[in-house]
XYZ file of C-alpha atoms in Angstrom:
768
model
C -0.074 -0.085 -0.005
C 1.449 3.443 -0.892
C 0.075 6.922 -0.497
C -0.080 9.036 -3.718
C 0.504 12.888 -4.015
C -3.266 13.411 -3.526
C -3.064 11.504 -0.163
C -5.103 8.630 -1.335
C -4.157 4.983 -0.258
C -4.253 2.380 -3.072
C -2.693 -0.910 -3.989
C 0.701 -0.556 -5.646
C 1.576 -2.151 -8.899
C 4.645 -3.985 -7.630
C 5.331 -6.088 -4.354
C 8.162 -5.281 -1.927
C 10.996 -7.558 -0.557
C 11.233 -9.531 -3.940
C 8.354 -11.881 -3.064
C 7.025 -12.253 -6.517
C 10.567 -12.847 -7.795
C 10.819 -15.840 -5.604
C 7.405 -17.374 -5.728
C 5.668 -16.369 -8.888
C 3.068 -19.012 -9.609
C 2.619 -21.494 -6.536
C 0.440 -24.337 -6.848
C -2.026 -25.024 -3.956
C -4.987 -27.603 -3.306
C -8.437 -26.788 -2.551
C -9.556 -27.390 0.999
C -12.497 -26.531 3.446
C -12.369 -23.525 5.721
C -10.955 -24.740 9.094
C -13.599 -22.726 11.370
C -16.940 -21.332 10.935
C -15.878 -17.782 11.667
C -13.164 -17.998 8.782
C -16.133 -19.380 6.470
C -17.957 -16.045 7.158
C -14.941 -13.780 6.402
C -15.406 -14.114 2.555
C -11.368 -14.827 2.331
C -9.360 -17.633 1.176
C -7.620 -18.980 3.940
C -3.785 -19.699 3.543
C -0.765 -20.723 5.770
C 1.415 -17.683 6.028
C 4.424 -19.907 4.932
C 2.776 -20.062 1.464
C 1.627 -16.499 1.298
C 2.658 -13.884 3.898
C -0.609 -11.858 4.203
C 1.257 -8.670 5.267
C 2.828 -8.691 1.792
C 0.238 -10.104 -0.493
C -3.509 -9.195 0.206
C -5.235 -10.559 -2.894
C -4.620 -13.501 -5.249
C -5.936 -14.494 -8.503
C -6.628 -18.242 -8.958
C -6.776 -20.224 -12.334
C -9.058 -23.404 -12.349
C -8.573 -26.369 -14.441
C -11.204 -24.783 -16.946
C -8.932 -21.790 -17.329
C -11.335 -19.536 -15.472
C -9.971 -16.893 -13.097
C -11.191 -15.794 -9.724
C -9.886 -13.026 -7.365
C -9.906 -13.638 -3.629
C -8.812 -11.782 -0.603
C -6.385 -13.656 1.626
C -6.552 -14.512 5.435
C -3.697 -16.148 7.349
C -4.296 -19.016 9.790
C -1.679 -21.109 11.474
C -3.937 -24.098 11.513
C -4.046 -24.133 7.814
C -1.912 -27.149 6.412
C 0.999 -25.897 4.108
C 0.159 -26.309 0.449
C -3.581 -25.893 0.801
C -6.088 -23.010 0.341
C -9.414 -23.027 2.396
C -12.642 -22.008 0.878
C -16.236 -21.740 2.496
C -18.878 -23.702 0.630
C -20.490 -20.533 -1.072
C -16.988 -19.596 -2.432
C -16.523 -23.205 -3.600
C -20.071 -23.070 -5.491
C -19.440 -19.868 -7.135
C -16.011 -20.656 -8.296
C -17.006 -24.281 -9.238
C -14.204 -25.728 -6.937
C -13.826 -29.106 -5.778
C -11.779 -30.444 -2.654
C -8.274 -31.385 -3.427
C -8.296 -29.704 -6.695
C -4.936 -28.016 -7.610
C -5.045 -24.314 -8.383
C -2.473 -21.953 -9.918
C -2.231 -18.995 -7.594
C -0.505 -15.466 -8.018
C -0.701 -12.200 -6.385
C -3.484 -9.729 -7.732
C -3.150 -5.891 -7.832
C -6.123 -3.602 -8.256
C -6.043 -0.608 -10.392
C -7.235 2.281 -8.322
C -8.789 4.209 -11.428
C -11.216 1.556 -12.432
C -11.361 -1.074 -9.754
C -12.100 0.651 -6.374
C -15.753 -0.187 -5.490
C -17.836 2.984 -4.786
C -21.221 1.398 -5.041
C -22.227 -2.310 -4.837
C -25.613 -3.884 -5.406
C -26.161 -7.171 -3.589
C -29.164 -9.767 -3.914
C -30.185 -11.230 -0.821
C -31.978 -14.442 -0.090
C -31.847 -17.119 3.059
C -28.984 -19.551 2.980
C -31.240 -22.412 3.869
C -34.835 -23.422 3.318
C -35.960 -22.012 6.859
C -37.477 -18.609 6.442
C -38.682 -15.804 8.655
C -40.762 -12.834 8.291
C -38.691 -10.595 10.757
C -37.634 -7.583 8.901
C -34.022 -7.055 7.978
C -33.028 -3.325 8.359
C -30.865 -2.515 5.258
C -29.254 0.479 6.697
C -27.780 -1.491 9.642
C -26.927 -4.276 7.255
C -24.878 -1.967 4.961
C -22.801 -0.816 8.106
C -22.370 -4.397 9.117
C -21.294 -5.477 5.592
C -18.754 -2.644 5.258
C -17.271 -3.551 8.893
C -17.023 -7.195 7.784
C -15.782 -6.745 4.321
C -13.954 -3.577 3.869
C -11.032 -3.626 1.482
C -11.836 -7.070 0.413
C -12.028 -8.354 -3.285
C -15.501 -8.877 -4.869
C -16.596 -9.928 -8.203
C -19.854 -9.739 -10.121
C -21.796 -13.125 -9.447
C -19.725 -13.877 -6.246
C -21.726 -15.807 -3.604
C -20.965 -15.526 0.065
C -22.613 -16.061 3.392
C -23.440 -12.958 5.673
C -24.538 -13.203 9.256
C -26.451 -10.115 10.370
C -26.747 -9.932 14.092
C -28.519 -13.113 15.630
C -31.041 -13.421 12.532
C -31.175 -16.217 10.029
C -28.043 -16.385 7.819
C -28.286 -14.809 4.456
C -26.805 -15.693 0.957
C -25.428 -12.872 -0.783
C -24.834 -12.505 -4.473
C -22.790 -9.619 -6.158
C -25.208 -8.313 -8.734
C -23.623 -5.004 -9.904
C -20.529 -2.864 -8.967
C -19.723 0.642 -9.800
C -16.073 1.736 -9.629
C -14.904 4.977 -7.938
C -13.135 7.399 -10.253
C -9.857 8.661 -8.473
C -9.973 11.749 -10.844
C -13.656 12.585 -9.685
C -12.700 12.439 -6.201
C -9.623 14.738 -6.781
C -11.794 17.233 -8.924
C -9.561 16.501 -12.030
C -12.183 14.311 -13.879
C -13.143 15.291 -17.430
C -16.235 13.159 -17.549
C -18.869 12.149 -14.876
C -19.798 8.990 -16.666
C -20.236 5.978 -14.061
C -17.905 3.110 -14.598
C -18.873 -0.486 -13.857
C -16.296 -3.136 -12.992
C -16.525 -6.985 -12.851
C -13.616 -7.259 -10.141
C -13.172 -4.726 -7.396
C -11.752 -3.646 -3.914
C -14.536 -2.521 -1.582
C -13.803 0.973 -0.149
C -14.753 2.001 3.549
C -17.273 4.550 2.207
C -18.868 2.525 -0.557
C -22.642 2.567 -0.898
C -24.108 -0.867 -0.153
C -27.522 -1.565 -1.835
C -29.514 -4.654 -1.063
C -31.962 -6.203 -3.441
C -34.224 -9.101 -2.423
C -33.603 -12.069 -5.001
C -36.474 -13.513 -7.183
C -39.089 -15.433 -5.146
C -37.342 -14.854 -1.956
C -39.145 -14.479 1.248
C -36.636 -11.946 2.765
C -38.407 -8.961 4.302
C -36.078 -5.923 3.538
C -36.856 -2.559 5.085
C -34.953 0.713 5.273
C -33.305 3.211 2.921
C -30.634 0.889 1.629
C -32.951 -1.319 -0.031
C -32.841 -1.122 -3.798
C -35.917 -0.744 -6.112
C -36.405 -4.313 -7.206
C -38.428 -5.192 -10.147
C -41.816 -6.021 -9.048
C -44.119 -7.903 -11.481
C -47.210 -5.725 -12.308
C -50.440 -6.820 -10.713
C -51.953 -6.086 -14.119
C -51.250 -8.624 -16.959
C -49.232 -6.684 -19.430
C -51.010 -8.317 -22.508
C -54.288 -7.378 -21.057
C -56.473 -4.971 -23.285
C -59.346 -3.322 -21.480
C -61.028 -2.617 -24.803
C -61.439 -6.346 -25.247
C -62.895 -7.374 -21.726
C -66.208 -8.086 -23.359
C -68.124 -6.464 -20.330
C -70.672 -3.875 -21.659
C -72.336 -1.214 -19.554
C -70.277 -1.950 -16.343
C -67.558 0.682 -16.689
C -68.386 2.681 -13.495
C -68.664 -0.651 -11.532
C -65.532 -1.910 -12.783
C -63.585 1.236 -12.022
C -65.117 1.267 -8.504
C -63.882 -2.458 -7.983
C -60.512 -1.559 -9.351
C -60.223 1.521 -6.990
C -61.259 -0.230 -3.914
C -59.779 -3.887 -4.406
C -56.570 -3.534 -6.708
C -55.211 -0.057 -6.329
C -53.329 -0.776 -3.101
C -51.892 -3.973 -4.749
C -50.291 -2.002 -7.615
C -47.842 -0.256 -5.156
C -44.982 -2.410 -3.771
C -45.263 -4.091 -0.412
C -42.887 -1.598 1.658
C -45.088 1.300 0.711
C -48.189 -0.577 1.707
C -46.633 -1.653 5.018
C -45.596 2.097 5.769
C -49.270 2.933 5.630
C -50.345 0.111 7.714
C -52.675 -0.985 4.924
C -54.492 -4.211 4.587
C -55.472 -5.201 1.155
C -59.242 -5.676 0.441
C -59.702 -9.600 0.694
C -63.285 -9.791 -0.498
C -65.632 -8.647 -3.131
C -69.328 -9.518 -3.396
C -71.205 -8.883 -6.779
C -74.908 -9.063 -6.530
C -77.655 -8.236 -8.849
C -80.326 -9.743 -11.067
C -79.590 -12.947 -13.179
C -77.834 -12.253 -16.427
C -76.323 -8.968 -15.789
C -72.657 -10.229 -16.139
C -71.514 -10.849 -12.504
C -69.778 -14.245 -13.495
C -68.358 -12.609 -16.575
C -66.862 -9.896 -14.745
C -65.222 -12.280 -12.071
C -63.713 -14.274 -14.753
C -62.438 -11.127 -16.612
C -60.996 -9.974 -13.228
C -59.127 -13.202 -12.793
C -57.609 -12.990 -16.572
C -56.653 -9.427 -15.971
C -54.619 -9.922 -12.866
C -51.110 -11.302 -12.910
C -52.024 -13.779 -10.415
C -52.434 -17.518 -9.670
C -54.868 -19.191 -12.011
C -58.260 -18.362 -10.267
C -60.088 -21.125 -8.483
C -63.745 -21.214 -9.505
C -66.201 -22.895 -7.267
C -69.785 -23.359 -7.427
C -71.416 -22.855 -3.935
C -73.033 -26.077 -3.746
C -69.947 -28.000 -4.785
C -68.537 -27.235 -1.284
C -71.159 -29.140 0.592
C -70.594 -32.851 1.336
C -72.654 -35.580 2.994
C -69.706 -36.576 5.298
C -69.369 -34.991 8.669
C -66.369 -32.257 8.591
C -65.859 -32.529 4.796
C -67.567 -29.298 3.842
C -65.168 -27.325 6.118
C -62.238 -29.388 4.753
C -63.280 -28.314 1.164
C -63.027 -24.787 2.265
C -59.569 -25.104 3.980
C -58.305 -26.840 0.819
C -59.302 -23.750 -1.267
C -56.997 -21.567 0.752
C -54.127 -24.141 1.403
C -52.094 -22.866 -1.495
C -52.362 -19.222 -0.475
C -51.659 -20.169 3.354
C -48.266 -22.266 2.315
C -47.155 -19.141 0.169
C -47.952 -16.608 2.654
C -45.809 -18.360 5.460
C -42.993 -18.776 2.814
C -43.020 -15.225 1.399
C -44.941 -13.051 3.654
C -45.736 -9.735 2.091
C -44.018 -10.747 -1.240
C -46.556 -13.691 -1.857
C -48.568 -13.625 -5.130
C -52.222 -12.992 -5.306
C -54.371 -16.019 -4.957
C -58.126 -15.494 -6.308
C -60.946 -17.703 -5.167
C -64.405 -17.098 -7.062
C -67.532 -18.520 -5.370
C -70.573 -18.559 -7.681
C -73.871 -18.692 -5.956
C -72.279 -18.021 -2.621
C -75.626 -17.744 -1.058
C -75.918 -21.538 -1.267
C -73.282 -21.918 1.372
C -73.305 -18.736 3.317
C -76.794 -18.452 4.419
C -77.454 -16.525 7.741
C -76.373 -18.828 10.505
C -79.342 -20.249 12.372
C -81.629 -19.881 9.407
C -81.370 -23.463 7.968
C -83.636 -25.937 9.685
C -82.122 -29.195 10.950
C -79.549 -30.289 13.546
C -76.503 -30.828 11.399
C -75.503 -27.248 11.262
C -73.388 -27.662 8.319
C -74.165 -24.219 6.606
C -73.215 -22.625 10.020
C -69.834 -24.361 10.312
C -69.095 -23.517 6.654
C -69.698 -20.041 7.162
C -67.587 -20.167 10.340
C -64.622 -21.690 8.350
C -64.876 -19.211 5.595
C -64.842 -16.274 8.067
C -61.771 -17.719 9.868
C -59.759 -18.028 6.565
C -60.564 -14.632 5.334
C -60.477 -12.554 8.434
C -59.722 -14.809 11.376
C -56.595 -14.996 13.847
C -54.379 -16.237 11.158
C -55.922 -14.315 8.248
C -54.378 -14.206 4.852
C -53.329 -11.075 3.202
C -52.575 -12.712 -0.325
C -56.085 -13.754 -1.161
C -59.213 -12.135 -3.032
C -62.473 -13.867 -2.590
C -65.126 -12.825 -5.063
C -68.622 -13.973 -4.355
C -71.613 -13.676 -6.660
C -75.289 -14.005 -5.802
C -78.673 -12.924 -6.801
C -79.802 -13.068 -3.252
C -77.715 -10.825 -1.115
C -80.349 -10.800 1.507
C -79.725 -14.492 2.324
C -76.076 -14.083 2.967
C -74.762 -14.196 6.744
C -74.284 -10.458 7.769
C -71.001 -11.283 9.368
C -69.474 -12.040 5.840
C -70.458 -8.562 4.729
C -68.491 -6.279 7.277
C -65.392 -4.551 6.326
C -62.371 -7.026 6.366
C -64.309 -9.691 4.584
C -66.515 -9.208 1.671
C -66.365 -5.594 2.185
C -66.617 -4.391 -1.511
C -70.274 -4.990 -2.418
C -70.926 -4.001 -5.988
C -74.454 -4.180 -7.511
C -74.266 -5.345 -10.939
C -77.671 -3.936 -12.156
C -79.486 -3.690 -15.524
C -77.449 -1.638 -18.053
C -78.803 1.720 -19.057
C -79.253 2.551 -22.782
C -75.399 3.499 -23.361
C -74.531 0.189 -21.638
C -77.021 -1.813 -23.821
C -75.619 -0.214 -27.020
C -72.012 -1.523 -25.709
C -73.323 -5.145 -25.214
C -75.096 -4.962 -28.490
C -71.763 -3.826 -30.112
C -69.987 -6.588 -28.372
C -72.216 -9.415 -29.589
C -72.576 -8.241 -33.120
C -68.772 -7.696 -33.451
C -68.125 -10.795 -35.583
C -71.138 -10.115 -37.750
C -69.829 -6.671 -38.637
C -66.478 -8.063 -39.401
C -67.909 -10.465 -41.937
C -70.528 -8.156 -43.281
C -73.583 -10.200 -42.158
C -75.578 -7.026 -40.905
C -78.083 -5.335 -43.232
C -77.597 -1.562 -43.672
C -81.112 -0.903 -41.979
C -79.851 -2.257 -38.560
C -79.750 0.600 -35.994
C -78.045 -0.330 -32.850
C -79.081 2.878 -31.047
C -82.759 2.058 -31.838
C -82.372 -1.445 -30.571
C -80.683 -0.211 -27.453
C -83.755 2.003 -26.932
C -86.128 -0.652 -27.334
C -84.633 -3.112 -25.101
C -85.418 -1.328 -21.721
C -84.640 -3.380 -18.630
C -82.963 -6.103 -20.903
C -80.037 -7.834 -19.016
C -76.729 -8.465 -20.726
C -77.638 -12.267 -21.046
C -81.026 -11.194 -22.677
C -79.514 -8.816 -25.134
C -77.237 -11.908 -26.122
C -80.329 -14.045 -26.549
C -82.009 -11.347 -28.662
C -79.021 -11.198 -31.053
C -79.111 -15.146 -31.116
C -82.952 -14.932 -31.845
C -82.306 -12.476 -34.742
C -79.652 -14.644 -36.196
C -82.033 -17.686 -36.067
C -84.847 -15.666 -37.802
C -82.509 -14.794 -40.550
C -81.207 -18.345 -41.004
C -84.698 -19.558 -41.026
C -85.404 -17.585 -44.302
C -82.775 -19.694 -46.031
C -84.261 -23.146 -45.108
C -86.711 -24.700 -47.644
C -89.098 -26.674 -45.653
C -90.771 -29.101 -47.867
C -90.904 -32.959 -47.572
C -87.224 -32.539 -46.685
C -85.447 -29.769 -45.009
C -83.055 -28.314 -47.303
C -80.538 -25.382 -47.016
C -79.806 -22.711 -49.842
C -76.436 -23.796 -51.078
C -75.630 -20.115 -51.283
C -76.752 -19.328 -47.653
C -73.379 -18.235 -46.179
C -73.188 -15.583 -49.028
C -76.759 -14.608 -48.823
C -77.471 -14.297 -45.057
C -77.885 -10.779 -43.625
C -79.364 -10.176 -40.234
C -81.952 -7.287 -40.899
C -83.781 -4.846 -38.665
C -87.006 -6.945 -39.152
C -85.126 -9.913 -37.518
C -84.329 -7.855 -34.520
C -87.856 -6.500 -34.269
C -89.344 -9.982 -34.739
C -87.224 -11.304 -32.004
C -88.140 -8.430 -29.552
C -91.786 -9.080 -30.090
C -91.935 -12.881 -30.160
C -88.883 -14.549 -28.764
C -87.050 -12.580 -25.971
C -88.922 -10.886 -23.124
C -86.956 -9.231 -20.072
C -87.247 -11.037 -16.972
C -87.381 -7.604 -15.043
C -88.978 -5.827 -17.996
C -92.115 -3.736 -18.544
C -95.638 -5.015 -17.990
C -96.588 -2.826 -20.827
C -98.905 -5.421 -22.364
C -100.784 -5.737 -19.244
C -100.876 -1.952 -18.771
C -101.819 -1.175 -22.307
C -104.815 -3.612 -22.017
C -106.186 -1.195 -19.077
C -106.428 1.643 -21.655
C -107.361 -0.472 -24.777
C -110.195 1.946 -25.607
C -107.950 4.873 -24.854
C -108.495 7.968 -22.630
C -111.436 10.234 -23.343
C -110.592 13.799 -22.211
C -114.165 14.700 -21.356
C -113.588 17.646 -19.278
C -111.190 19.651 -17.357
C -111.051 17.213 -14.364
C -109.514 14.579 -16.736
C -107.081 17.124 -18.186
C -106.100 18.471 -14.571
C -105.277 15.046 -13.596
C -103.079 14.345 -16.541
C -101.442 17.737 -16.002
C -100.752 17.018 -12.516
C -99.616 13.645 -13.380
C -96.988 14.826 -15.863
C -95.704 17.093 -12.907
C -95.290 14.171 -10.719
C -93.605 12.309 -13.244
C -91.075 15.073 -13.681
C -90.573 15.120 -9.912
C -89.911 11.579 -9.798
C -87.441 11.728 -12.596
C -85.532 14.765 -11.239
C -82.238 14.037 -9.786
C -82.638 16.653 -7.223
C -85.800 15.328 -5.551
C -86.470 12.305 -3.223
C -86.444 9.085 -5.026
C -89.862 8.178 -4.212
C -93.199 9.778 -5.521
C -96.537 8.086 -4.472
C -99.862 9.210 -5.858
C -103.445 7.958 -4.987
C -106.088 8.241 -7.535
C -109.223 7.950 -5.680
C -112.997 8.271 -6.749
C -116.309 6.417 -7.166
C -116.354 3.068 -8.882
C -116.058 3.009 -12.610
C -114.745 6.585 -12.866
C -111.586 5.651 -14.816
C -109.060 5.792 -12.059
C -107.277 2.431 -13.265
C -107.126 3.751 -16.857
C -105.648 7.012 -15.833
C -103.075 5.397 -13.713
C -102.195 3.213 -16.610
C -101.969 6.264 -18.903
C -99.602 7.990 -16.450
C -97.348 5.088 -16.121
C -96.926 4.835 -19.902
C -96.325 8.502 -20.154
C -93.736 8.299 -17.724
C -91.642 6.105 -20.338
C -89.810 4.523 -17.298
C -88.065 1.399 -18.292
C -89.695 -0.606 -15.474
C -93.498 -0.530 -15.426
C -95.256 -3.185 -13.352
C -98.872 -3.730 -12.437
C -99.777 -5.002 -9.052
C -103.287 -6.147 -9.317
C -105.641 -8.030 -7.041
C -106.665 -10.396 -9.788
C -103.041 -11.742 -9.965
C -103.382 -12.620 -6.306
C -106.713 -14.475 -6.213
C -106.574 -17.422 -3.775
C -103.235 -16.198 -2.151
C -102.707 -16.418 1.573
C -101.879 -13.118 3.498
C -98.337 -14.228 3.712
C -97.942 -15.306 -0.032
C -99.787 -11.860 -0.867
C -97.135 -9.909 1.158
C -94.411 -11.643 -0.459
C -95.805 -11.137 -4.002
C -96.220 -7.349 -3.231
C -92.701 -7.032 -1.761
C -91.239 -8.866 -4.853
C -92.857 -6.326 -7.379
C -91.061 -3.415 -5.103
C -87.954 -5.285 -4.907
C -87.777 -5.912 -8.639
C -88.580 -2.097 -9.224
C -85.422 -1.041 -6.900
C -83.203 -2.812 -9.451
C -83.903 -0.471 -12.294
C -82.822 3.205 -12.321
C -86.490 4.561 -13.206
C -89.452 2.430 -12.080
C -93.287 2.937 -12.048
C -95.577 0.428 -10.031
C -99.448 0.632 -10.680
C -101.172 -0.737 -7.433
C -104.793 -1.354 -8.517
C -107.719 -1.382 -6.094
C -105.824 -1.023 -2.780
C -108.941 -1.949 -0.836
C -109.223 -5.309 -2.708
C -105.724 -6.194 -1.999
C -106.500 -5.681 1.788
C -109.331 -7.929 1.542
C -111.629 -5.067 2.679
C -115.200 -6.119 3.254
C -117.966 -3.450 3.974
C -119.854 -6.053 6.090
C -117.895 -6.424 9.362
C -115.864 -4.618 8.211
C -112.820 -6.864 7.641
C -109.492 -6.436 6.173
C -106.029 -7.969 6.175
C -103.827 -6.299 8.682
C -100.595 -8.020 7.562
C -101.093 -6.813 3.954
C -101.889 -3.366 5.275
C -98.692 -3.191 7.168
C -96.550 -4.387 4.386
C -98.198 -1.684 2.080
C -97.496 1.056 4.523
C -93.839 0.104 4.860
C -93.220 -0.231 1.074
C -95.078 2.882 0.166
C -92.995 5.016 2.556
C -89.780 3.157 1.946
C -87.246 5.105 -0.375
C -85.504 3.237 -3.049
C -81.707 2.754 -3.144
C -79.564 5.818 -3.933
C -79.631 6.775 -7.450
C -82.982 5.013 -8.063
C -86.267 6.630 -8.673
C -89.631 5.012 -7.905
C -93.109 6.463 -8.943
C -96.034 4.414 -7.294
C -99.462 5.164 -8.762
C -102.443 3.591 -6.559
C -106.179 3.505 -7.026
C -109.024 3.153 -4.737
C -112.737 3.715 -4.573
C -112.717 3.957 -0.566
C -110.843 6.972 0.322
C -112.622 7.142 3.779
C -111.590 3.631 4.595
C -108.039 4.364 3.595
C -108.121 7.507 5.889
C -109.274 5.455 8.738
C -106.445 2.975 8.142
C -104.046 5.903 8.195
C -102.792 5.111 4.699
C -103.418 8.479 3.328
C -100.374 10.088 4.854
C -98.161 7.522 3.043
C -99.002 9.160 -0.317
C -97.111 12.352 -1.657
C -100.504 13.527 -3.055
C -104.145 12.435 -3.598
C -105.847 13.202 -6.795
C -109.760 13.060 -7.072
C -111.242 11.444 -10.340
C -114.757 12.224 -10.345
C -117.881 10.986 -12.310
C -119.321 12.778 -15.388
C -121.640 15.324 -13.636
C -122.536 17.939 -16.463
C -124.468 17.356 -19.848
C -121.380 18.758 -21.792
C -119.113 15.996 -20.316
C -121.693 13.281 -21.705
C -121.672 15.050 -25.162
C -118.034 15.290 -25.164
C -117.765 11.495 -24.770
C -120.463 10.717 -27.305
C -118.626 12.718 -29.841
C -115.388 10.835 -29.243
C -116.868 7.514 -29.529
C -118.431 7.667 -33.184
C -121.367 5.442 -32.022
C -124.236 8.162 -32.525
C -124.776 10.312 -35.596
C -124.705 14.231 -35.440
C -128.478 14.494 -35.365
C -128.577 11.918 -32.620
C -126.181 13.541 -30.594
C -128.179 16.730 -30.971
C -131.325 14.798 -29.809
C -129.711 13.518 -26.699
C -128.301 16.846 -25.849
C -131.585 18.337 -26.065
C -133.001 15.743 -23.821
C -130.326 15.882 -21.171
C -129.590 19.713 -21.052
C -131.894 20.093 -18.043
C -131.031 16.791 -16.266
C -128.604 16.029 -13.479
C -125.961 13.478 -14.546
C -123.920 11.258 -12.431
C -122.074 8.455 -14.205
C -118.594 6.785 -14.311
C -116.843 6.904 -17.621
C -116.431 3.211 -17.548
C -120.231 2.537 -17.014
C -121.138 5.239 -19.657
C -118.725 3.510 -22.265
C -120.428 0.222 -21.552
C -124.004 1.754 -22.179
C -122.604 3.229 -25.440
C -121.352 -0.354 -26.557
C -124.897 -1.615 -25.690
C -126.293 1.114 -27.820
C -124.092 -0.065 -30.794
C -125.932 -3.285 -30.842
C -129.396 -1.606 -31.061
C -130.929 -0.526 -34.521
C -130.785 2.891 -35.578
C -134.550 3.747 -34.749
C -134.269 2.856 -31.122
C -130.546 3.622 -30.388
C -131.142 6.990 -28.740
C -134.149 5.943 -26.715
C -132.469 2.669 -25.552
C -129.422 4.558 -24.248
C -131.364 7.197 -22.508
C -133.557 4.618 -20.949
C -130.513 2.874 -19.503
C -129.172 5.945 -18.126
C -132.380 6.495 -16.273
C -132.697 2.906 -15.107
C -129.253 3.002 -13.496
C -130.069 6.267 -11.806
C -127.350 8.062 -13.764
C -129.785 10.525 -15.291
C -132.511 12.509 -13.269
C -134.702 15.181 -14.724
C -134.318 18.539 -13.186
C -136.238 21.760 -12.802
C -136.491 24.762 -14.945
């Protein structure tokens, strides 16, 4: 060692006392390190008779394969002369075998290009036993410098490193950056970094520790390098090709809650004290894309192959096997968590129909308690004492209400996402997805308008839209089949086939009906004869009804608007309610009528009414027509009697606001306002609209002019006969009398009509 003119100490390019001249190339044999402490020194151990370490600090050995390695020497009196001791990691790295002969010569480092200023080391456990105890890299760097300062290192070199009393580590040199003496002295002409394959570790060198691939070492501290992490998102994944339409906002919300934290490195998450989301529940009507979304999430993530389990598959007839099936699902994740800790990969478990195994505890009859113990086992694995942080459980169900509440709290299935019916924009996306191949091969007729189909498919689920496309394709293919005594296919079918707008409309009308769609046919039958605007009372009701529809639609108002149309029997309440329901153009219109519940018990009737409301909550805009409330309540004037159970159910449902972001318009009809008032039902309605009978002669004449039953002179005759009379008749009964008059001959039509009104006390002569 000599000191240069700048005062820096470095290895000289010559050796003193003529040592090299006497022993230029001694030959030694490979041996084990005599002691454990010498094995951990990272030095080749020699007898000082062979190499006086005060004169020779480093040597270069040449193996039988002509490979060269540089080691730092350490003298030991107990080392037999003619042998050189190497630790096991050193022998593995240099591919040395015991008793192998080596050519050894002193090695001198070039201070300008071989003094190490920065070294990057890969860290792993030396044996299979691991620990999650954190290794502080700052303290490790100080210990490393203290143990190996001024020693020789080579890229790829392997050594054992004992840090404090913790488990022994295996260190592999990954990269070394050489110090530039000219930069230190200020005479450098360039600032480029120099890398070196062999170098001498300086006392002030920067030590960087990086975790080896698949290592379970938990490194912390600022001396830890930025190890390359595998992205949680599959790099080949294309969000445009997910095949999920109408669920953009839901997918973004799931990604934000469940996956955003997993994008960041484990040390960042550890600094926040953050626990990853371990469970997602997707719920909603059948066919809305829950299973599809779960599968796509599994493909999107750079994780283990998802385990997809149908809920009923877990159950087993043998005692304890159902719980064992749950444990087996988590076994791989549990083993990897113990081995790799926070660096473990993500394990995804998908439960389809999770309500089959996770029913509310205590709700299933019987003494086996299988469902309860399965729920307990699942809770223990997701969020128990030894809960796992490397799992993501995705559950899917149509019946969220059946699932045990304990499973839905934070820390378990905490991200609960409703996968509802798609809106018009979502339906357009789904149609585009399912017709993509037809567009590619030019199998769609020019008259097909996807925007029109999206507008016509209100309340269709994704599965129903896919079924609609299939039905349209079937209709198109059927045109090319010749059905005679034999079924023959047009030989040019593949060239001729085009799916047209008419095919889609045919499928809409005859083949596919939405499970949660409108009861438009049922509602339209209620106004098959139309609405006759016989006077200002009807016009006022329709005008007020439009305002209530706007109120129900407005995002600034409460989500619930309930209207009662009350009036005498046959006054047209049901028809007006149906007219308002259709004018709302809400995607979900449902009729709740007593005729659909004939013979139902009170409990069954309550369940039926509740189902109508529950279905309505699944659509963004819904309208329910509840016809003849007093009939639903089984009201009888003799007694009087009524169903208190149904009454309480209706009171609750009429006051219950729909979920956030949903709008519900309820139109009820009744001929017994006084009865409803006594039952304290009127306060449940936003407003009460009176639907009166016809009470003026001009009202009667307006109806007759609209019906085209009577000639002009006949209407004049009726007008003259009734102008001084008192009239009190419901529009429904009046239309029935008009239909009766149609069946009468022309000569007696007017007299028959008037006599019928008088017989039913609908027409009374008045004074002058």
